[in-house]
Every structure is written in C-alpha cells, then in structure tokens.
Short mmCIF file of C-alpha atoms in Angstrom, two decimals:
data_model
loop_
_atom_site.label_atom_id
_atom_site.label_comp_id
_atom_site.label_asym_id
_atom_site.label_seq_id
_atom_site.Cartn_x
_atom_site.Cartn_y
_atom_site.Cartn_z
CA MET A 103 0.00 0.00 0.00
CA LYS A 104 2.83 2.36 0.76
CA LEU A 105 4.28 1.73 -2.69
CA ILE A 106 0.94 2.44 -4.34
CA PHE A 107 0.54 5.65 -2.29
CA GLY A 108 4.05 6.67 -3.26
CA ILE A 109 3.37 6.14 -6.96
CA GLY A 110 0.12 8.06 -6.67
CA LEU A 111 1.85 10.97 -4.97
CA PHE A 112 4.55 11.04 -7.66
CA LEU A 113 1.92 11.10 -10.42
CA SER A 114 0.04 13.89 -8.65
CA LEU A 115 3.18 16.00 -8.38
CA SER A 116 4.00 15.34 -12.02
CA LEU A 117 0.52 16.42 -13.11
CA LEU A 118 0.83 19.58 -11.03
CA CYS A 119 4.16 20.35 -12.67
CA TYR A 120 2.83 19.93 -16.20
CA ALA A 121 -0.37 21.85 -15.31
CA GLN A 122 1.67 25.01 -15.26
CA GLU A 123 1.27 27.27 -18.28
CA ILE A 124 2.80 30.36 -19.83
CA TYR A 125 1.17 33.72 -19.12
CA LYS A 126 2.33 37.00 -20.65
CA GLU A 127 1.37 40.66 -20.82
CA SER A 128 2.68 43.65 -22.76
CA MET A 129 2.95 47.17 -21.39
CA SER A 130 4.90 50.42 -21.64
CA LEU A 131 7.54 50.94 -18.95
CA MET A 132 10.61 53.18 -18.72
CA GLY A 133 9.64 54.71 -22.05
CA SER A 134 9.93 51.32 -23.80
CA ASP A 135 7.76 48.38 -24.77
CA PHE A 136 7.99 45.58 -22.23
CA GLU A 137 6.60 42.06 -22.36
CA ILE A 138 6.64 39.99 -19.18
CA THR A 139 6.22 36.21 -19.40
CA VAL A 140 5.86 33.89 -16.41
CA VAL A 141 5.26 30.19 -15.90
CA SER A 142 2.43 29.78 -13.41
CA GLU A 143 -0.23 27.34 -12.22
CA ASN A 144 -3.19 29.53 -13.27
CA GLU A 145 -4.11 32.81 -14.90
CA GLN A 146 -4.83 34.64 -11.64
CA ALA A 147 -1.44 33.78 -10.14
CA GLY A 148 0.23 34.61 -13.45
CA ALA A 149 -1.39 38.07 -13.48
CA GLN A 150 -0.30 38.68 -9.88
CA TYR A 151 3.30 37.72 -10.64
CA ILE A 152 3.36 39.99 -13.68
CA GLN A 153 2.02 42.91 -11.62
CA ILE A 154 4.74 42.33 -9.01
CA ALA A 155 7.35 42.53 -11.79
CA VAL A 156 5.75 45.72 -13.15
CA ASP A 157 5.77 47.33 -9.70
CA GLU A 158 9.44 46.48 -9.24
CA ILE A 159 10.38 47.96 -12.63
CA LYS A 160 8.44 51.14 -11.77
CA ARG A 161 10.28 51.33 -8.45
CA ILE A 162 13.63 51.17 -10.25
CA GLU A 163 12.52 53.79 -12.75
CA LYS A 164 11.58 56.12 -9.91
CA LEU A 165 15.06 55.69 -8.43
CA ILE A 166 17.16 56.16 -11.58
CA SER A 167 15.04 58.45 -13.75
CA SER A 168 16.72 61.69 -14.80
CA TRP A 169 13.35 62.99 -16.07
CA ASP A 170 11.60 62.69 -12.72
CA GLN A 171 12.66 65.82 -10.85
CA SER A 172 11.94 64.16 -7.50
CA SER A 173 14.36 61.26 -8.10
CA GLN A 174 17.73 60.99 -6.39
CA THR A 175 19.39 60.88 -9.81
CA SER A 176 17.89 64.28 -10.67
CA GLU A 177 19.05 65.65 -7.32
CA ILE A 178 22.60 64.51 -8.08
CA ASN A 179 22.41 66.27 -11.46
CA ARG A 180 20.98 69.50 -10.02
CA ASN A 181 23.87 69.70 -7.57
CA ALA A 182 26.66 69.08 -10.08
CA GLY A 183 29.64 71.24 -9.12
CA ILE A 184 27.84 72.33 -5.94
CA LYS A 185 27.71 69.57 -3.33
CA PRO A 186 27.61 65.80 -2.82
CA ILE A 187 24.23 64.11 -2.47
CA ILE A 188 23.58 61.26 -0.05
CA VAL A 189 21.68 58.50 -1.86
CA ASP A 190 20.16 55.09 -1.21
CA ARG A 191 22.63 52.21 -1.09
CA GLU A 192 21.00 50.67 -4.17
CA LEU A 193 21.65 53.74 -6.33
CA TYR A 194 25.13 54.20 -4.89
CA ASN A 195 26.04 50.62 -5.79
CA LEU A 196 24.61 50.95 -9.31
CA ILE A 197 26.73 54.05 -9.93
CA GLU A 198 29.76 52.26 -8.50
CA ARG A 199 29.23 49.30 -10.86
CA SER A 200 28.69 51.68 -13.78
CA ILE A 201 32.08 53.29 -13.13
CA ALA A 202 33.65 49.82 -13.01
CA ILE A 203 32.17 49.04 -16.46
CA SER A 204 33.53 52.38 -17.72
CA LYS A 205 37.00 51.31 -16.62
CA ILE A 206 36.65 47.89 -18.26
CA THR A 207 35.58 49.49 -21.55
CA ASP A 208 38.07 52.38 -21.50
CA GLY A 209 35.21 54.86 -21.27
CA ALA A 210 33.17 53.44 -24.15
CA PHE A 211 30.40 53.09 -21.58
CA ASP A 212 29.89 56.19 -19.46
CA ILE A 213 26.81 57.29 -17.52
CA THR A 214 28.02 60.92 -17.72
CA TYR A 215 27.24 60.76 -21.45
CA ALA A 216 23.99 62.41 -20.35
CA SER A 217 26.05 65.62 -19.95
CA MET A 218 26.40 65.98 -23.72
CA ASP A 219 24.21 68.46 -25.50
CA LYS A 220 21.75 66.90 -27.93
CA LEU A 221 23.92 67.78 -30.90
CA TRP A 222 22.91 64.69 -32.84
CA LYS A 223 19.22 64.16 -33.63
CA PHE A 224 17.94 61.19 -35.58
CA ASP A 225 14.32 62.27 -35.99
CA GLY A 226 14.84 64.00 -39.35
CA SER A 227 15.23 67.47 -37.86
CA MET A 228 19.00 67.81 -38.39
CA THR A 229 19.94 69.86 -41.46
CA SER A 230 23.68 70.28 -40.83
CA LEU A 231 26.47 68.61 -38.90
CA PRO A 232 27.57 70.04 -35.55
CA THR A 233 30.83 71.95 -35.75
CA PRO A 234 34.00 70.43 -34.22
CA GLU A 235 33.92 73.23 -31.64
CA GLU A 236 30.36 72.34 -30.61
CA VAL A 237 31.26 68.68 -30.26
CA SER A 238 34.38 69.49 -28.26
CA GLN A 239 32.48 71.75 -25.85
CA SER A 240 29.83 69.09 -25.36
CA VAL A 241 32.33 66.33 -24.62
CA ALA A 242 34.15 68.52 -22.08
CA ARG A 243 31.53 67.72 -19.44
CA VAL A 244 31.71 63.96 -20.01
CA GLY A 245 33.95 61.66 -18.01
CA TYR A 246 33.25 58.97 -15.42
CA GLU A 247 36.43 59.98 -13.59
CA LYS A 248 34.65 63.24 -12.70
CA ILE A 249 32.23 61.33 -10.44
CA THR A 250 33.30 61.30 -6.78
CA LEU A 251 31.91 58.55 -4.56
CA ASN A 252 32.20 58.68 -0.79
CA GLU A 253 31.64 55.22 0.68
CA ASP A 254 31.44 56.42 4.30
CA GLU A 255 28.85 59.11 3.55
CA GLN A 256 27.21 57.06 0.75
CA SER A 257 27.26 60.21 -1.34
CA VAL A 258 27.71 61.05 -5.02
CA PHE A 259 29.26 64.25 -6.35
CA LEU A 260 29.63 65.42 -9.95
CA LYS A 261 32.71 67.61 -9.94
CA GLN A 262 31.88 69.82 -12.89
CA PRO A 263 28.90 72.20 -13.21
CA GLN A 264 26.27 71.12 -15.78
CA MET A 265 27.41 67.51 -15.58
CA LYS A 266 24.68 64.89 -15.62
CA ILE A 267 24.40 61.15 -15.20
CA GLY A 268 21.83 58.97 -16.94
CA PHE A 269 21.12 55.27 -16.99
CA GLY A 270 19.72 54.90 -20.51
CA ALA A 271 22.36 52.33 -21.45
CA ILE A 272 22.07 50.20 -18.32
CA GLY A 273 18.76 50.97 -16.62
CA LYS A 274 16.43 48.57 -18.47
CA GLY A 275 18.81 45.69 -17.90
CA TYR A 276 19.08 46.49 -14.21
CA ALA A 277 15.31 46.80 -13.83
CA ALA A 278 14.81 43.46 -15.59
CA ASP A 279 17.34 41.82 -13.26
CA LYS A 280 15.52 43.13 -10.21
CA ALA A 281 12.11 42.02 -11.50
CA LYS A 282 13.50 38.56 -12.24
CA GLU A 283 15.07 38.39 -8.77
CA LYS A 284 11.73 39.31 -7.18
CA LEU A 285 9.82 36.63 -9.09
CA MET A 286 12.41 33.94 -8.40
CA GLN A 287 12.15 34.71 -4.67
CA LEU A 288 8.40 34.12 -4.94
CA GLY A 289 8.99 30.71 -6.49
CA VAL A 290 8.22 31.48 -10.15
CA LYS A 291 10.00 28.65 -11.92
CA GLY A 292 10.55 30.30 -15.26
CA GLY A 293 9.99 33.48 -17.23
CA ILE A 294 11.24 36.21 -19.54
CA ILE A 295 11.47 39.97 -19.03
CA ASN A 296 11.55 41.41 -22.54
CA ALA A 297 12.52 45.08 -22.63
CA SER A 298 12.11 46.08 -26.27
CA GLY A 299 13.92 42.95 -27.41
CA ASP A 300 16.46 42.86 -24.57
CA LEU A 301 15.77 39.59 -22.78
CA THR A 302 16.37 38.49 -19.20
CA VAL A 303 15.52 34.80 -18.81
CA TRP A 304 15.33 32.18 -16.06
CA GLY A 305 14.10 28.64 -15.66
CA SER A 306 12.38 26.77 -18.46
CA GLN A 307 9.10 26.37 -20.28
CA PRO A 308 6.40 24.18 -18.63
CA SER A 309 7.58 21.25 -20.76
CA GLY A 310 11.05 21.56 -19.24
CA LYS A 311 12.56 22.78 -22.51
CA ALA A 312 14.80 25.85 -22.60
CA TRP A 313 13.47 29.15 -23.87
CA GLN A 314 14.40 29.78 -27.52
CA VAL A 315 15.96 33.17 -28.19
CA ALA A 316 16.07 34.41 -31.78
CA ILE A 317 18.99 36.61 -32.85
CA THR A 318 17.73 39.11 -35.42
CA ASN A 319 19.51 39.44 -38.73
CA PRO A 320 20.14 43.21 -39.06
CA MET A 321 20.30 42.83 -42.85
CA ASP A 322 16.78 41.38 -42.81
CA LYS A 323 14.89 42.22 -39.60
CA ASN A 324 12.04 39.83 -40.46
CA HIS A 325 14.34 36.84 -40.14
CA ALA A 326 16.63 35.51 -37.43
CA PHE A 327 20.03 34.18 -38.43
CA THR A 328 20.10 31.81 -35.48
CA LYS A 329 18.10 30.61 -32.47
CA LEU A 330 19.76 29.68 -29.20
CA PRO A 331 18.39 27.83 -26.16
CA ILE A 332 18.63 29.88 -22.96
CA MET A 333 17.67 28.79 -19.42
CA HIS A 334 19.33 31.47 -17.33
CA GLY A 335 20.89 34.82 -18.16
CA ALA A 336 20.41 37.83 -20.40
CA VAL A 337 20.55 38.44 -24.13
CA VAL A 338 20.74 42.07 -25.22
CA THR A 339 21.03 43.35 -28.79
CA SER A 340 21.92 46.90 -29.78
CA GLY A 341 21.24 47.82 -33.39
CA ASN A 342 22.54 50.69 -35.45
CA TYR A 343 20.33 50.00 -38.47
CA GLU A 344 17.17 51.99 -37.71
CA LYS A 345 18.11 55.43 -36.34
CA ARG A 346 20.36 57.02 -38.92
CA ILE A 347 20.76 60.22 -40.90
CA THR A 348 22.61 61.20 -44.08
CA LEU A 349 24.27 64.62 -44.18
CA GLU A 350 26.92 65.98 -46.52
CA GLY A 351 27.04 62.65 -48.32
CA LYS A 352 27.80 60.60 -45.18
CA THR A 353 25.60 58.33 -43.08
CA PHE A 354 25.65 58.68 -39.30
CA THR A 355 24.03 56.33 -36.79
CA HIS A 356 22.68 56.97 -33.31
CA ILE A 357 25.20 55.24 -31.03
CA ILE A 358 27.64 57.98 -30.01
CA ASP A 359 31.16 57.52 -28.66
CA PRO A 360 31.07 59.45 -25.35
CA ARG A 361 34.83 60.02 -25.60
CA THR A 362 34.71 61.82 -28.94
CA GLY A 363 31.12 62.98 -29.36
CA TYR A 364 30.89 61.40 -32.81
CA PRO A 365 28.75 58.45 -33.96
CA SER A 366 30.33 55.00 -34.00
CA GLN A 367 30.90 53.35 -37.38
CA GLY A 368 31.39 49.96 -38.97
CA ILE A 369 28.94 47.84 -36.93
CA LEU A 370 25.25 47.10 -37.54
CA SER A 371 24.40 45.10 -34.43
CA VAL A 372 25.92 43.71 -31.25
CA THR A 373 24.36 40.92 -29.19
CA ILE A 374 25.69 40.26 -25.71
CA PHE A 375 25.08 37.16 -23.59
CA SER A 376 25.75 37.41 -19.86
CA GLU A 377 24.38 36.32 -16.51
CA LYS A 378 23.02 39.80 -15.76
CA GLY A 379 20.88 42.07 -17.93
CA GLU A 380 22.60 45.09 -16.41
CA LEU A 381 26.01 44.05 -17.71
CA ALA A 382 24.67 42.86 -21.07
CA ASP A 383 22.86 46.17 -21.56
CA ALA A 384 25.98 48.22 -20.87
CA LEU A 385 28.33 46.05 -22.94
CA ALA A 386 26.09 45.95 -26.01
CA THR A 387 26.56 49.68 -26.53
CA SER A 388 30.21 49.61 -25.43
CA VAL A 389 31.25 47.08 -28.08
CA PHE A 390 29.76 49.33 -30.77
CA VAL A 391 31.99 52.14 -29.60
CA MET A 392 35.12 50.01 -29.07
CA GLY A 393 34.87 48.41 -32.51
CA ILE A 394 35.04 44.79 -33.63
CA GLU A 395 38.62 43.84 -32.77
CA THR A 396 38.86 45.66 -29.45
CA GLY A 397 35.30 44.75 -28.51
CA ILE A 398 35.75 41.00 -29.04
CA ASP A 399 39.12 41.04 -27.30
CA ARG A 400 37.55 42.73 -24.26
CA ILE A 401 34.57 40.34 -24.19
CA ASN A 402 36.93 37.35 -24.37
CA GLN A 403 38.56 38.55 -21.16
CA LEU A 404 35.29 38.65 -19.20
CA PRO A 405 33.97 35.50 -17.49
CA ASN A 406 30.58 34.18 -18.61
CA VAL A 407 30.14 36.85 -21.28
CA GLU A 408 29.86 36.24 -25.03
CA CYS A 409 28.98 38.34 -28.06
CA ILE A 410 27.90 38.25 -31.69
CA ILE A 411 28.76 41.23 -33.90
CA VAL A 412 27.43 41.95 -37.39
CA ASP A 413 29.39 44.56 -39.34
CA ASP A 414 27.94 46.98 -41.89
CA SER A 415 28.62 44.53 -44.73
CA GLY A 416 26.71 41.72 -42.98
CA LYS A 417 29.75 39.72 -41.87
CA ILE A 418 29.40 37.95 -38.52
CA PHE A 419 32.05 37.95 -35.79
CA THR A 420 31.78 36.09 -32.48
CA SER A 421 33.58 35.75 -29.18
CA LYS A 422 35.60 32.60 -28.57
CA ASN A 423 32.85 30.34 -27.18
CA ILE A 424 30.18 30.96 -29.83
CA ARG A 425 30.04 29.13 -33.14
CA ILE A 426 27.50 29.98 -35.84
CA ASN A 427 27.33 27.66 -38.84
CA ASN A 428 26.24 30.28 -41.35
CA ASN A 429 29.15 32.72 -40.84
CA GLU A 430 29.53 33.07 -44.56
CA ASN A 431 26.07 34.60 -44.91
#
C-alpha cells in the first residue's frame, strides 16, 4: 500500500508540474515596450506575478530616472559642481558598478554621457552637422572619472557644473534583473522579461525545454540568423540599423562615442550574452563604440560573457565560445 501511495503521490506531483502554463502581458515601462512572461499554475497567479514585476520595474525607474525631478538621480544632477548628495545604497552601488564598467571598456560606456548636449538628432530634424567646436564643448563635461563617490557618507558628487548622469544604457537591464530576482524569490520557476527585445531569462518552459531566443539578422529584420536555447541569463542586442541620418554625403548612426562625441561606425548590431541584464545592456553599446577587434578582445577577457557582432557589410564575428554555422552569410 505504501508503494501504491508513493506512486500516486509522484503522479500527482507530475501532473501539477505539467499543469503550469505560460502567461504573458505587454505594457509600456521606462519609455519602452515591455513584455513579461511567467510560468504559473493559473491565470490569476500569473497576473499577480506579472504585476509584481511591473511594480518592481516602476520602483527602479523612480530611483534612476533623470526625467523625474523628484528622483535621487535628478538631485545629483541639479547639484553638479555644488555639493555631494547622499543617496540610497541601491543607487550608490549601481553608480559604483557603472564606473567599473567604464573602466573595463576604456570609457566606451559612461553614464556621464547624459552631460552631452543633444547635438545629434535622428528624428529627421538635423539639417547640418555640428561643428568640431560644438562637439568638443559638449564632450568637455563627459567623463566617469569626474564622479566622486564617498563610501562612508554614501554620497555622489559630480565635480563639474552642468554635468549629468543617466542610466539609458544600463537601466532597463538592471530593472529586468531586479524584477527577475523578485519573481524567483516568490517561487516562479521560469519566465522572460523582454525590454524592447532585450531579454532576461530564467528557468524553463512548462515542458522543461529551454526558452528559444532568436537573434535578429540586421540585414533582414524579419528573419533571425540563429536561435539559441537559454535557461538562465540575459541576451541584449543593440542595433545601429534603424536610427540614422545622411548629411553631406555621409551616413551617421545613433550610437555615439562618449569620448569623442561622434557616432560609432562599422557595426550594424551587437548581441551580448551574460548572466546579468545590467552588464549585457551596458556592454552591447560599449562594443559598438570600441569596434570589432577591441570589442571582441575585451569580451573574451570577461567570465561568462559572449557576443555576436554583425558589421555593416553583414559579416558575422563572435567571441571565442560561440560558433554559428552560417558565418559566410
């Protein structure tokens, strides 16, 4: 009888496991299109989990937004060149990690990029190129080394007046990480936080199979050039093939090198794979700026990070642990 009971219990648990289904919702958050997917036992629980993720993302946005004048980030910016601002430990640590990424990428990633004037516009309104003097003046306020952190006071100080920090190149990835962390703590076995195509993934589908992540072909956005199984981590793609302008016979794209003030060149898309969406988000833009050779070399030195680069002729380059069969395409 004990054996029969044991078998019955096993079958019941198995049926409960396979009774779980995928639930997803789309919404606008942090100025972007988000889609949140969870594996849950029923629609009501799925909706509750998704709302918890939304609330966490909104909390992060409130903390790091440079548009919200009541945020700590805005207070830091208002007091640039005036005084240090004491901030929450969470924001302090995010800024500290951002500076560390700046050092790793030789300044290709820099949250003080927000200090630059909006010299480059990719909405069709630009009729002439900015002058070298304008670009130089704009870049003068940029530089992660101009951020002073005081660990004891937990304060942040921007040394130069009119400096600003912004988390546009790291914020969505960080928010997705925090939402994922929240849901995992609640026992959600699998899901995807999709921030405008930047994916943070954990667990598996109800069948036990890994999530399939499609890598878009920038030469043909309606088709993927490969699909990869992912069970834990982040996949972030930055593309330079949509926002572009042509002036004086040259084409310029929207990813700007914060060190020079000029658009990066030669790359169409960069896809980064890492354990954290925060790091993947930051590195995707950084590799654009560093270029193919330097970018791949830097990625190869980082543990548990990989990349796929497509140059402006459609040629594919990868870090050392990725192999794509159709490289010749």
